[in-house]
Amino acid sequence: SGKEDEENNSEEPDPEKRTKEKKRKKELRYYRSAKHYLKLPVEPEETPAEKARRSSAYITASDYNSSVNLMVLGYNTGHYSLFEMPSATLIYDLDSNSGLISSISINRTGDWIAFGSSVDPEADLKTGENKTSSRLFVWEWQSKSHVLDQYGSGATMSNMHECVSYSLDGTHVVSGNLAGKIKVWSGLTGETVASFGDEHVGPIKAIKFAPNKSGKVIVSASLDGTLRAYDLNKFKNFRTFQSSVPDRCPEFVCLDIDSTGEFIAAGTYNYFEIYLYSLQTGKFLEYLTGHEGPVSGVAFSPVSNLLVSTSWDQTVRIWSLFEGSKCMRDTITFSNEVITVAFRPDGNEFVVSLRNGQITFFNVHNAAQIGAPIEGAGDLGTTQLITEASRDSKKFFLTLSYSADGSYLIAGGNSNYICIYHAQEKLLVKKIAITFNMSFDGIFDYVSNRRRKEFGYNLELLEQRQEERTDRPIRLPGVRKGDLGDRQAKPVIAVCQMVFSPTMRSFAAATTEGVLVYSLDVSRHFDPYRLAVDVDPDSIKRALKSKDFGTALTQTIQLNDKRLFLKVIESIPLDEMESITASLEIDYVRRVLDFMADILPQTRHLEYYLLWIKVLLYKHGMTLKNMPSRDVTPTVRALHQNMHRLLMDIKQNSDYSKYSLEYLTKTTRGPITTNDDDETLMDCNRTDLDNTELSTGAPSMLVNGDDEMCE
């Protein structure tokens, strides 16, 4: 009111009030300008179940790009919607056919959208709405095409992978899980190459690449009573092996393929028999009897027709195949159950794992034990006795695998550790912890000197004190047992199967944490090489200024600085490339190739760097070939991986341009003009064109008819 204004004007202004008023005016205030109900629309052709599923959907993830006014919403049903803001106009409403959308990210330009789909914890394995596989896919929404689409193994027990195998050339890894699904991974990029999930109806317990089949045939064994062979060229199941006896369903738990790739041996859990099949014809040959317990492992000799089998009946049997009824040659008896078996690559020795944690070596010719066994129980670690499943007595090796040269043996089992032994010396070389996830039992070793007795630890006292701990959670009133809020047991970490790569540069493990690949081919860290006192960034800049490119490149390699290397290498003229390359030492050449491998995925000067690589390999290729593989192989593999990715990117861009041009030539009606002077250069409806040039300097495009592409 006017009276109040006069009173305010009569008062002397307060500096603090002025400051507060200015700050208040500068503060941003947000208010709601609109409100939209973004519920999934119900399609008229949907079934009642689909309509009910849509009606119960709720938002689980979202992202917004202000530069293009695009908002993306993800729902628990796997649907995702695109809206134009601020009007909230629906652009697309699609179903990803996966689990709930847990994460969404839009790139800076707004062209690509990345979706992360996690495992639906409420998925029912018996229904068709099973969404138990995690998924990552990148979608280009304007063209409705997938840029990347990768499936994970999931986090439920049904998705746990129990078997894994390497291809003959080490470029692919295949795994099978308890849900009956097979995944083929690229050993170079780690991406999913193929997936098979509709054939097996039971858990897959063993899987292997067939030898001498160009590395493109996979054979799997399942508890559903079938062995299946898959062709990676056609991506289909081309052969199924079953029992020859009607109403007889053997549960296959292990398999192996002979070195010729013609015969398959599979051990059963319920009938204690070994089935032999011909991979070439698909016919059942015979079954081997003699074991009195489940057959836990089978292995063919790499150089002969011998087959070794292990069983829970505490025996190992050596079979000489194709000799009629007297094919069983030797039987070795133990005091514990035998878990698995593996042959040395030369075929003269095999190794078995026992239930008490021992690893024993045998001569295949006379079935004699070679030296003392490896006492591996201690290498698997000892933990605090919390549950029955994590007892130290239950820690043993489930899988064994020799390296390609037979010098090392890798072993894993019901433990958090992977053990690598020297096969001849029988010594532990390295022990690797696969996880530090505290949701598993048996992660860390537990030792308490207070509870140590004269002859070891009092296990009964440990269990008793575990029950009498004061920090145990308090149960609900009136509840004795069966309290769902008191979790008595955690899942136990385990390594189900491991296999060495044929190149000996890596090995793969199927664990409760997923399929893990360990490799020696790692990127190099900062490591100054032959660094002198007078080598620094200023000296490199002075050498560049004086056009002493050889010295600048050598000092950059010594300093091992990637930014300086980019500046120096891109300053070298093409005519000096060969002379500088010839003057480099072989160690410097290897480091230059390391830098090139790191730069290739990021650089825009692709042809320039490819010329460098070509000159380096032409000048020093034979010298690099004669160097130890451990020094050269990581560099060559890194170059190969990055160049393969570039090739795929260029191919994808070329295909996109090709189909875009085809679309334009079929839809364009009328002349095509330039933007400079609007001069008509070509008409795709005409067949004869003059060989003129565009105003930009590019050659003219020749057109062969209405239905062909302008090139």
XYZ file of C-alpha atoms in Angstrom:
711
model
C 0.000 0.000 0.000
C 1.031 3.608 -0.422
C 1.213 4.171 3.321
C 3.631 1.304 3.760
C 5.776 2.621 0.881
C 6.060 6.025 2.569
C 7.118 4.376 5.822
C 9.705 2.257 4.013
C 11.072 5.268 2.141
C 11.370 7.264 5.349
C 13.626 4.592 6.867
C 17.332 4.656 6.186
C 18.466 1.846 3.843
C 20.303 -1.026 5.539
C 23.369 -2.355 3.591
C 22.833 -5.921 4.836
C 19.224 -5.877 3.680
C 20.309 -4.612 0.282
C 22.826 -7.445 -0.032
C 20.265 -10.056 0.947
C 17.744 -8.593 -1.507
C 20.270 -8.742 -4.362
C 21.141 -12.350 -3.532
C 17.479 -13.267 -3.386
C 16.881 -11.785 -6.826
C 19.868 -13.651 -8.264
C 18.719 -17.024 -6.921
C 17.116 -19.357 -9.451
C 13.600 -20.439 -8.742
C 12.074 -23.543 -10.280
C 8.398 -24.133 -10.629
C 6.258 -26.749 -12.358
C 5.033 -25.613 -15.732
C 3.262 -28.802 -16.800
C 2.343 -32.260 -15.528
C 2.041 -35.362 -17.733
C 0.893 -38.893 -16.920
C 3.290 -41.122 -18.860
C 1.508 -44.452 -18.667
C 2.183 -47.174 -21.197
C -0.547 -47.122 -23.845
C -2.496 -50.344 -24.382
C -2.472 -51.636 -27.927
C -5.835 -52.825 -29.292
C -4.480 -56.117 -30.693
C -2.827 -57.188 -27.425
C -4.015 -60.146 -25.396
C -5.522 -59.662 -21.918
C -2.279 -60.887 -20.340
C -0.242 -58.327 -22.291
C -2.689 -55.578 -21.377
C -2.448 -56.516 -17.705
C 1.342 -56.502 -17.986
C 1.324 -53.022 -19.492
C -1.128 -51.695 -16.933
C 1.114 -52.820 -14.055
C 4.272 -51.236 -15.525
C 6.169 -48.561 -13.643
C 9.183 -46.410 -14.554
C 12.596 -47.796 -13.546
C 15.005 -45.541 -15.501
C 15.027 -42.293 -17.445
C 17.309 -39.834 -19.213
C 16.866 -36.431 -20.833
C 18.884 -34.619 -23.514
C 18.213 -30.893 -23.437
C 19.949 -30.183 -26.756
C 17.361 -32.163 -28.732
C 14.522 -32.051 -26.159
C 14.417 -35.853 -26.025
C 13.346 -37.809 -22.956
C 13.550 -41.604 -22.728
C 11.735 -43.686 -20.108
C 12.332 -47.339 -19.249
C 9.860 -49.627 -17.492
C 10.068 -52.775 -15.407
C 8.353 -54.745 -18.186
C 11.196 -54.117 -20.652
C 9.302 -51.428 -22.576
C 10.845 -48.059 -23.328
C 9.265 -44.849 -24.625
C 10.630 -41.755 -26.358
C 9.023 -38.360 -25.785
C 9.567 -34.937 -27.278
C 9.662 -32.361 -24.514
C 8.241 -30.138 -23.171
C 4.985 -31.162 -24.831
C 5.560 -34.855 -23.886
C 4.652 -35.984 -27.405
C 5.103 -39.740 -27.773
C 7.601 -40.622 -30.536
C 8.110 -44.372 -30.013
C 6.832 -47.023 -27.648
C 8.722 -50.317 -28.054
C 9.381 -53.568 -26.211
C 13.018 -54.637 -25.742
C 12.039 -58.289 -25.104
C 14.333 -58.346 -22.074
C 14.123 -57.731 -18.348
C 13.477 -54.449 -16.597
C 15.294 -51.397 -17.972
C 17.672 -50.450 -15.170
C 19.740 -47.753 -16.873
C 19.378 -45.349 -19.831
C 21.900 -42.950 -21.347
C 21.567 -40.661 -24.379
C 24.704 -39.575 -26.223
C 25.599 -35.926 -26.682
C 24.085 -35.548 -30.151
C 20.910 -37.417 -29.212
C 21.253 -39.999 -31.991
C 22.135 -43.066 -29.921
C 20.453 -44.356 -26.788
C 22.084 -46.967 -24.539
C 19.876 -49.266 -22.462
C 20.982 -51.514 -19.622
C 18.548 -54.335 -18.892
C 19.096 -56.265 -15.673
C 17.747 -59.629 -14.569
C 14.129 -59.665 -13.506
C 14.088 -61.208 -10.009
C 10.441 -62.186 -10.412
C 10.988 -64.094 -13.654
C 9.472 -67.556 -13.789
C 11.556 -70.142 -15.597
C 8.450 -72.155 -16.501
C 6.711 -69.349 -18.356
C 7.368 -67.791 -21.684
C 8.013 -64.419 -20.034
C 11.385 -65.542 -18.740
C 13.706 -62.533 -18.625
C 16.704 -63.978 -16.820
C 19.497 -62.584 -19.024
C 21.036 -59.171 -18.544
C 21.370 -57.125 -21.710
C 23.166 -54.052 -23.017
C 22.053 -52.570 -26.322
C 22.608 -49.259 -28.116
C 19.734 -48.119 -30.314
C 19.822 -45.526 -33.088
C 16.269 -44.339 -32.719
C 15.969 -42.363 -35.961
C 16.764 -45.381 -38.154
C 15.407 -47.951 -35.659
C 18.616 -49.978 -35.841
C 20.796 -51.573 -33.162
C 24.398 -50.376 -33.009
C 25.328 -52.832 -30.228
C 23.392 -55.703 -28.695
C 25.057 -57.863 -26.048
C 23.578 -60.344 -23.584
C 25.084 -61.157 -20.214
C 24.960 -64.361 -18.247
C 22.526 -63.097 -15.628
C 22.739 -63.099 -11.862
C 20.420 -65.950 -10.893
C 21.530 -69.490 -10.140
C 19.834 -70.739 -13.317
C 22.179 -68.542 -15.375
C 25.383 -69.725 -13.713
C 27.864 -71.070 -16.267
C 29.385 -74.418 -15.329
C 31.412 -75.259 -18.443
C 33.693 -73.390 -20.813
C 35.938 -74.210 -23.780
C 38.389 -72.460 -26.129
C 38.380 -72.780 -29.905
C 41.443 -74.263 -31.601
C 42.809 -70.867 -32.640
C 41.901 -69.173 -29.347
C 39.641 -66.596 -31.002
C 36.368 -67.819 -29.456
C 35.192 -68.923 -26.027
C 32.019 -70.968 -25.574
C 30.130 -71.494 -22.305
C 26.981 -73.301 -21.161
C 24.770 -72.463 -18.195
C 22.236 -74.180 -15.968
C 19.322 -72.710 -17.939
C 20.331 -74.738 -21.016
C 21.727 -71.782 -22.954
C 25.010 -71.638 -24.870
C 26.925 -68.431 -25.535
C 29.854 -67.982 -27.900
C 32.120 -65.051 -27.056
C 34.799 -63.383 -29.158
C 38.222 -63.859 -27.616
C 39.421 -60.615 -29.221
C 36.635 -58.198 -28.274
C 34.736 -60.032 -25.528
C 31.433 -59.575 -27.363
C 28.779 -62.236 -27.895
C 29.102 -63.861 -31.314
C 26.242 -66.358 -31.112
C 23.722 -67.698 -28.632
C 21.749 -70.958 -28.572
C 18.932 -71.300 -26.064
C 16.041 -73.285 -27.494
C 17.590 -76.729 -27.932
C 18.467 -78.038 -24.467
C 15.704 -78.247 -21.864
C 18.032 -79.069 -18.969
C 21.263 -77.713 -17.438
C 24.379 -77.939 -19.613
C 27.155 -79.683 -17.700
C 29.904 -79.979 -20.353
C 30.829 -78.314 -23.621
C 33.756 -78.505 -26.028
C 34.985 -77.432 -29.454
C 35.521 -80.358 -31.812
C 39.144 -80.787 -33.044
C 39.890 -80.829 -36.778
C 36.532 -79.264 -37.656
C 37.925 -75.842 -38.537
C 37.063 -74.742 -35.015
C 33.423 -74.253 -35.999
C 31.727 -77.244 -34.322
C 30.602 -77.270 -30.680
C 29.318 -80.301 -28.773
C 27.390 -79.913 -25.507
C 26.157 -82.395 -22.886
C 23.073 -81.829 -20.760
C 21.062 -83.442 -18.001
C 18.101 -83.627 -20.403
C 19.617 -86.819 -21.869
C 20.971 -85.359 -25.111
C 24.264 -84.389 -26.685
C 23.981 -81.673 -29.310
C 26.379 -80.506 -32.024
C 26.262 -76.912 -33.296
C 27.668 -75.381 -36.468
C 29.050 -71.867 -36.010
C 29.054 -71.217 -39.747
C 25.289 -71.671 -40.044
C 24.482 -71.016 -36.375
C 22.265 -74.038 -35.934
C 22.029 -77.358 -34.126
C 22.798 -79.853 -36.882
C 22.974 -83.101 -34.862
C 21.405 -84.528 -31.699
C 22.643 -87.636 -29.863
C 20.288 -89.610 -27.633
C 20.114 -92.994 -25.983
C 19.395 -95.867 -28.362
C 17.126 -97.497 -25.762
C 13.554 -96.134 -25.626
C 12.391 -94.622 -22.329
C 15.998 -94.387 -21.169
C 17.184 -90.865 -20.372
C 20.835 -90.751 -19.321
C 21.931 -87.607 -17.488
C 25.187 -86.575 -19.168
C 27.604 -84.704 -16.886
C 30.913 -84.893 -18.796
C 32.154 -85.342 -22.358
C 35.274 -85.365 -24.476
C 36.085 -85.594 -28.193
C 39.023 -87.530 -29.576
C 41.883 -85.849 -31.435
C 40.470 -86.779 -34.856
C 37.141 -85.133 -34.079
C 35.210 -88.280 -35.015
C 34.194 -89.850 -31.701
C 32.428 -88.495 -28.630
C 32.536 -90.035 -25.142
C 30.017 -88.887 -22.527
C 29.689 -89.990 -18.905
C 26.329 -90.342 -17.143
C 25.203 -89.520 -13.650
C 22.311 -91.958 -13.214
C 23.319 -95.101 -15.151
C 27.103 -95.124 -14.354
C 27.902 -95.735 -18.034
C 29.983 -94.116 -20.780
C 28.270 -93.583 -24.129
C 30.247 -93.514 -27.379
C 28.903 -91.732 -30.475
C 30.179 -90.962 -33.955
C 30.190 -87.247 -34.653
C 30.439 -87.840 -38.387
C 27.390 -90.103 -38.725
C 25.514 -89.246 -35.545
C 25.085 -92.937 -34.659
C 25.400 -94.562 -31.264
C 28.399 -96.931 -31.196
C 28.434 -98.591 -27.756
C 28.425 -97.909 -24.060
C 31.158 -98.838 -21.590
C 30.129 -100.393 -18.286
C 32.096 -101.149 -15.153
C 31.793 -98.118 -12.942
C 29.642 -98.498 -9.830
C 29.015 -94.798 -9.323
C 28.367 -91.646 -11.351
C 31.002 -91.007 -14.018
C 32.529 -87.647 -13.097
C 35.047 -87.212 -15.917
C 36.255 -88.612 -19.246
C 39.320 -87.709 -21.330
C 40.677 -89.026 -24.642
C 44.407 -89.399 -25.178
C 45.677 -86.783 -27.655
C 47.852 -89.325 -29.497
C 46.103 -92.719 -29.198
C 42.743 -94.445 -28.826
C 42.940 -94.562 -25.024
C 40.133 -93.206 -22.874
C 40.437 -92.467 -19.145
C 37.323 -92.164 -16.970
C 36.848 -91.174 -13.335
C 33.960 -91.975 -11.028
C 32.578 -91.453 -7.579
C 33.136 -95.166 -6.967
C 36.771 -94.237 -6.107
C 38.228 -95.709 -9.290
C 39.955 -94.568 -12.466
C 39.554 -96.827 -15.495
C 41.701 -96.846 -18.635
C 39.918 -98.061 -21.769
C 41.572 -99.128 -24.997
C 38.786 -98.463 -27.446
C 37.781 -100.470 -30.488
C 39.045 -103.751 -28.992
C 35.703 -105.410 -28.346
C 34.601 -106.638 -24.927
C 38.147 -106.504 -23.498
C 38.581 -102.788 -24.041
C 39.036 -102.016 -20.305
C 42.769 -102.214 -19.767
C 43.559 -100.974 -16.232
C 41.717 -99.983 -13.071
C 43.206 -97.726 -10.385
C 41.561 -97.690 -6.966
C 41.658 -94.810 -4.459
C 40.391 -94.193 -0.947
C 38.412 -91.113 -2.013
C 36.033 -90.173 -4.794
C 37.708 -89.141 -8.046
C 36.427 -85.830 -9.386
C 38.024 -85.099 -12.761
C 40.815 -86.085 -15.166
C 43.038 -84.298 -17.706
C 45.631 -85.530 -20.233
C 48.989 -83.905 -20.822
C 49.210 -82.707 -24.455
C 51.907 -85.266 -25.337
C 49.610 -88.124 -24.205
C 52.163 -89.793 -21.914
C 50.689 -88.663 -18.619
C 47.321 -87.880 -17.070
C 46.314 -86.263 -13.811
C 43.267 -86.790 -11.570
C 41.717 -84.809 -8.721
C 40.490 -86.513 -5.543
C 37.820 -85.641 -3.030
C 40.435 -84.977 -0.304
C 42.067 -82.173 -2.338
C 44.963 -84.198 -3.776
C 46.170 -84.001 -7.378
C 47.800 -87.255 -8.510
C 49.845 -87.904 -11.681
C 49.941 -91.231 -13.568
C 51.821 -92.798 -16.440
C 49.317 -93.724 -19.114
C 51.308 -96.746 -20.370
C 51.619 -98.733 -17.119
C 49.076 -96.907 -14.899
C 51.842 -96.215 -12.337
C 51.746 -93.176 -10.106
C 54.400 -90.556 -10.853
C 55.907 -89.195 -7.670
C 54.026 -87.852 -4.700
C 50.679 -86.139 -5.213
C 50.085 -82.412 -4.827
C 48.407 -81.668 -1.505
C 46.122 -78.954 -2.788
C 43.703 -78.712 0.131
C 45.869 -76.108 1.840
C 46.223 -74.072 -1.354
C 42.444 -73.718 -1.567
C 42.435 -71.826 1.736
C 40.862 -72.373 5.138
C 37.940 -70.267 6.298
C 35.839 -69.748 9.374
C 33.204 -72.468 9.681
C 29.976 -70.558 9.224
C 27.863 -73.020 7.263
C 27.971 -76.627 6.276
C 28.603 -75.681 2.655
C 31.783 -73.739 3.466
C 33.561 -76.430 5.445
C 37.216 -76.823 4.626
C 36.673 -80.554 4.127
C 34.466 -79.727 1.129
C 37.193 -77.823 -0.687
C 38.623 -79.813 -3.566
C 39.482 -79.312 -7.223
C 36.613 -79.594 -9.687
C 38.620 -78.894 -12.834
C 42.140 -79.448 -14.131
C 43.745 -78.240 -17.352
C 47.241 -78.481 -18.824
C 48.937 -75.675 -20.720
C 49.681 -76.242 -24.407
C 53.296 -77.248 -23.690
C 52.394 -79.378 -20.658
C 54.622 -77.426 -18.297
C 51.865 -75.881 -16.182
C 48.676 -77.197 -14.608
C 45.792 -74.936 -13.701
C 43.272 -76.079 -11.081
C 40.121 -74.699 -9.478
C 37.248 -75.923 -7.358
C 35.073 -75.126 -4.347
C 37.191 -72.172 -3.350
C 37.839 -68.529 -4.069
C 41.253 -69.334 -5.525
C 42.625 -70.473 -8.863
C 45.906 -72.345 -8.459
C 48.616 -72.590 -11.124
C 51.175 -75.380 -10.555
C 54.408 -76.284 -12.255
C 53.569 -79.762 -13.536
C 57.058 -81.259 -13.292
C 58.177 -79.691 -10.011
C 54.649 -79.913 -8.502
C 55.039 -76.502 -6.949
C 52.472 -73.742 -6.626
C 53.476 -70.930 -8.991
C 50.598 -68.500 -8.512
C 47.303 -68.298 -6.651
C 44.609 -65.941 -7.965
C 41.565 -64.772 -5.975
C 38.606 -64.572 -8.339
C 36.434 -62.244 -6.251
C 36.199 -60.184 -3.087
C 32.405 -60.213 -3.036
C 31.415 -60.483 0.612
C 28.013 -61.953 -0.262
C 29.775 -65.308 -0.763
C 31.076 -67.631 1.907
C 34.753 -68.524 1.991
C 36.119 -65.285 0.512
C 38.854 -64.504 3.070
C 41.078 -66.836 5.018
C 40.338 -66.858 8.736
C 42.929 -67.839 11.321
C 42.577 -67.319 15.087
C 45.511 -68.164 17.341
C 43.236 -68.004 20.377
C 41.439 -71.131 19.242
C 44.520 -73.092 18.283
C 45.170 -76.362 20.081
C 48.262 -78.490 20.362
C 47.279 -80.698 17.429
C 45.550 -78.059 15.324
C 42.228 -76.258 15.567
C 39.297 -77.488 17.616
C 36.615 -77.565 14.933
C 33.802 -78.382 17.334
C 34.750 -75.448 19.521
C 34.758 -73.175 16.482
C 31.239 -74.216 15.554
C 30.040 -73.888 19.132
C 31.422 -70.394 19.559
C 29.988 -69.447 16.191
C 26.543 -70.308 17.546
C 27.184 -68.467 20.832
C 28.357 -65.188 19.331
C 26.916 -62.097 20.994
C 26.724 -60.168 17.730
C 24.305 -62.611 16.120
C 21.090 -60.993 14.866
C 18.167 -61.106 17.297
C 15.310 -63.305 16.145
C 11.737 -62.127 16.063
C 9.746 -62.775 19.253
C 8.258 -66.258 19.372
C 10.239 -67.468 16.350
C 12.534 -70.449 16.805
C 13.389 -71.610 13.300
C 12.343 -70.689 9.828
C 12.736 -66.963 10.319
C 12.845 -65.601 6.768
C 14.548 -62.455 7.988
C 17.534 -64.390 9.328
C 19.690 -65.636 6.467
C 21.529 -68.691 7.722
C 23.645 -69.442 4.648
C 25.309 -67.545 1.848
C 26.121 -68.912 -1.599
C 29.577 -70.438 -1.820
C 32.076 -69.265 -4.413
C 33.283 -71.985 -6.801
C 35.191 -72.537 -10.035
C 33.324 -75.115 -12.122
C 35.649 -75.468 -15.121
C 38.799 -73.901 -16.528
C 40.669 -74.301 -19.791
C 43.916 -72.912 -21.168
C 43.980 -71.038 -24.456
C 45.894 -72.866 -27.232
C 48.169 -69.817 -27.461
C 48.974 -70.042 -23.713
C 48.376 -66.285 -23.450
C 45.141 -66.617 -21.510
C 42.771 -69.003 -19.761
C 39.013 -68.944 -19.191
C 37.104 -69.986 -16.078
C 33.401 -70.711 -15.580
C 32.660 -69.573 -12.021
C 29.758 -68.561 -9.845
C 30.786 -64.971 -10.641
C 30.440 -65.533 -14.393
C 32.804 -66.418 -17.223
C 36.206 -64.934 -16.391
C 39.119 -64.608 -18.823
C 42.641 -63.977 -17.539
C 45.243 -62.847 -20.063
C 48.918 -61.935 -20.195
C 48.234 -59.416 -22.962
C 47.736 -56.281 -20.908
C 48.352 -52.662 -21.774
C 51.612 -51.100 -20.673
C 51.778 -48.563 -17.852
C 54.051 -45.538 -17.638
C 57.594 -46.866 -17.819
C 60.389 -44.514 -18.929
C 62.782 -46.400 -21.169
C 66.507 -45.608 -21.225
C 65.691 -42.161 -19.890
C 68.644 -39.773 -19.757
C 69.035 -36.575 -17.772
C 68.950 -34.320 -20.816
C 65.674 -35.815 -22.144
C 62.645 -33.707 -21.302
C 59.669 -32.163 -23.145
C 61.676 -29.013 -23.924
C 64.445 -30.970 -25.629
C 61.840 -32.785 -27.741
C 60.301 -29.470 -28.803
C 63.723 -28.107 -29.722
C 64.412 -31.189 -31.849
C 61.088 -30.742 -33.641
C 61.811 -27.071 -34.253
C 65.140 -27.949 -35.840
C 63.450 -30.739 -37.853
C 65.535 -33.448 -36.239
C 62.612 -35.871 -36.292
C 64.642 -39.006 -35.518
C 66.011 -37.579 -32.280
C 62.581 -36.231 -31.311
C 60.968 -39.641 -31.842
C 63.688 -41.457 -29.880
C 63.434 -39.077 -26.936
C 59.637 -39.342 -26.959
C 59.874 -43.130 -26.707
C 62.360 -42.763 -23.845
C 60.030 -40.398 -22.008
C 57.051 -42.671 -22.760
C 54.578 -39.800 -23.041
C 51.572 -40.465 -25.258
C 50.714 -36.796 -25.905
C 54.249 -35.960 -26.967
C 54.332 -39.071 -29.137
C 51.201 -37.899 -30.970
C 52.731 -34.478 -31.572
C 56.049 -35.900 -32.805
C 54.743 -38.747 -34.953
C 52.221 -36.537 -36.736
C 54.916 -33.944 -37.467
C 57.119 -36.354 -39.418
C 56.788 -35.943 -43.229
C 55.956 -38.972 -45.343
C 59.234 -38.821 -47.276
C 61.274 -39.251 -44.072
C 59.204 -42.125 -42.720
C 61.361 -44.937 -44.149
C 64.706 -43.417 -43.148
C 63.587 -42.832 -39.559
C 62.113 -46.335 -39.330
C 65.345 -47.937 -40.578
C 67.388 -46.101 -37.927
C 65.259 -47.284 -34.980
C 66.446 -50.073 -32.698
C 64.210 -53.124 -32.404
C 63.193 -52.265 -28.827
C 62.123 -48.812 -29.975
C 60.189 -50.355 -32.874
C 58.221 -52.523 -30.458
C 57.352 -49.521 -28.312
C 56.292 -47.490 -31.355
C 53.933 -50.331 -32.312
C 52.559 -50.287 -28.758
C 51.789 -46.585 -29.120
C 50.220 -47.195 -32.532
C 47.939 -49.883 -31.115
C 46.688 -47.475 -28.428
C 46.176 -44.588 -30.854
C 44.382 -46.429 -33.680
C 40.862 -46.451 -32.121
C 41.003 -42.695 -31.462
C 42.873 -41.088 -34.340
C 41.345 -39.415 -37.377
C 44.542 -39.905 -39.420
C 43.879 -43.575 -40.042
C 45.733 -43.900 -43.355
C 48.787 -42.122 -41.960
C 49.131 -44.514 -39.033
C 48.480 -47.549 -41.225
C 51.364 -46.432 -43.437
C 53.576 -46.221 -40.354
C 52.615 -49.726 -39.297
C 53.220 -51.046 -42.798
C 56.704 -49.511 -43.002
C 57.654 -50.710 -39.516
C 56.601 -54.290 -40.233
C 58.306 -54.328 -43.641
C 61.581 -53.078 -42.190
C 61.651 -55.059 -38.939
C 59.118 -57.868 -39.438
C 61.621 -60.732 -39.554
C 63.474 -59.446 -36.492
C 60.233 -59.214 -34.539
C 59.302 -62.726 -35.637
C 62.533 -64.131 -34.172
C 62.037 -62.409 -30.810
C 60.514 -64.308 -27.828
C 56.755 -64.558 -28.134
C 56.183 -63.098 -24.673
C 57.697 -59.797 -25.878
C 55.980 -59.532 -29.263
C 52.639 -61.312 -28.914
C 50.907 -58.658 -26.713
C 51.798 -55.936 -29.226
C 50.650 -57.933 -32.250
C 47.410 -58.947 -30.539
C 46.647 -55.333 -29.589
C 47.259 -54.205 -33.188
C 45.107 -57.022 -34.503
C 42.208 -56.275 -32.148
C 42.123 -52.546 -32.848
C 42.510 -52.960 -36.615
C 39.714 -55.531 -36.586
C 37.444 -53.073 -34.791
C 38.311 -50.361 -37.307
C 37.555 -52.751 -40.141
C 34.130 -53.510 -38.685
C 33.405 -49.793 -38.210
C 34.403 -48.962 -41.781
C 32.348 -51.862 -43.096
C 29.317 -50.682 -41.140
C 29.691 -47.119 -42.416
C 30.176 -48.359 -45.971
C 27.067 -50.513 -45.777
C 25.101 -47.576 -44.385
C 26.285 -45.313 -47.224
C 25.579 -47.988 -49.813
C 22.007 -48.576 -48.715
C 21.417 -44.840 -48.288
C 22.513 -44.238 -51.870
C 20.315 -47.070 -53.083
C 17.374 -45.519 -51.264
C 18.097 -42.081 -52.709
C 18.456 -43.336 -56.289
C 15.120 -45.135 -56.080
C 13.210 -42.295 -54.471
C 14.768 -39.227 -56.146
C 12.691 -37.684 -58.925
C 14.187 -34.716 -60.718
C 17.652 -33.216 -60.982
C 20.222 -33.046 -58.181
C 21.874 -29.623 -57.807
C 24.753 -28.230 -55.781
C 24.375 -25.752 -52.964
C 26.818 -23.242 -54.455
C 25.274 -22.067 -57.733
C 22.227 -24.344 -57.991
C 23.617 -25.740 -61.244
C 22.226 -29.049 -62.411
C 24.969 -31.679 -62.414
C 23.212 -34.983 -62.799
C 19.866 -36.627 -63.169
C 19.482 -40.149 -61.752
C 16.718 -40.857 -64.244
C 19.154 -40.495 -67.192
C 21.596 -43.181 -68.175
C 24.192 -41.082 -70.043
C 26.206 -38.503 -68.141
C 29.188 -36.421 -69.069
C 32.337 -37.005 -67.057
C 32.222 -33.651 -65.366
C 33.379 -32.856 -61.867
C 31.482 -31.490 -58.909
C 32.259 -28.014 -57.641
C 33.938 -29.573 -54.601
C 36.540 -31.368 -56.700
C 35.139 -34.919 -56.401
C 34.770 -37.016 -59.594
C 31.376 -37.279 -61.205
C 29.047 -40.134 -60.337
C 28.081 -42.547 -63.104
C 24.555 -43.877 -63.131
C 23.515 -47.134 -64.794
C 19.755 -47.123 -64.968
C 16.984 -46.298 -62.559
C 17.342 -49.360 -60.344
C 21.095 -49.239 -59.780
C 23.152 -47.352 -57.248
C 24.920 -44.081 -58.054
C 28.594 -44.743 -57.480
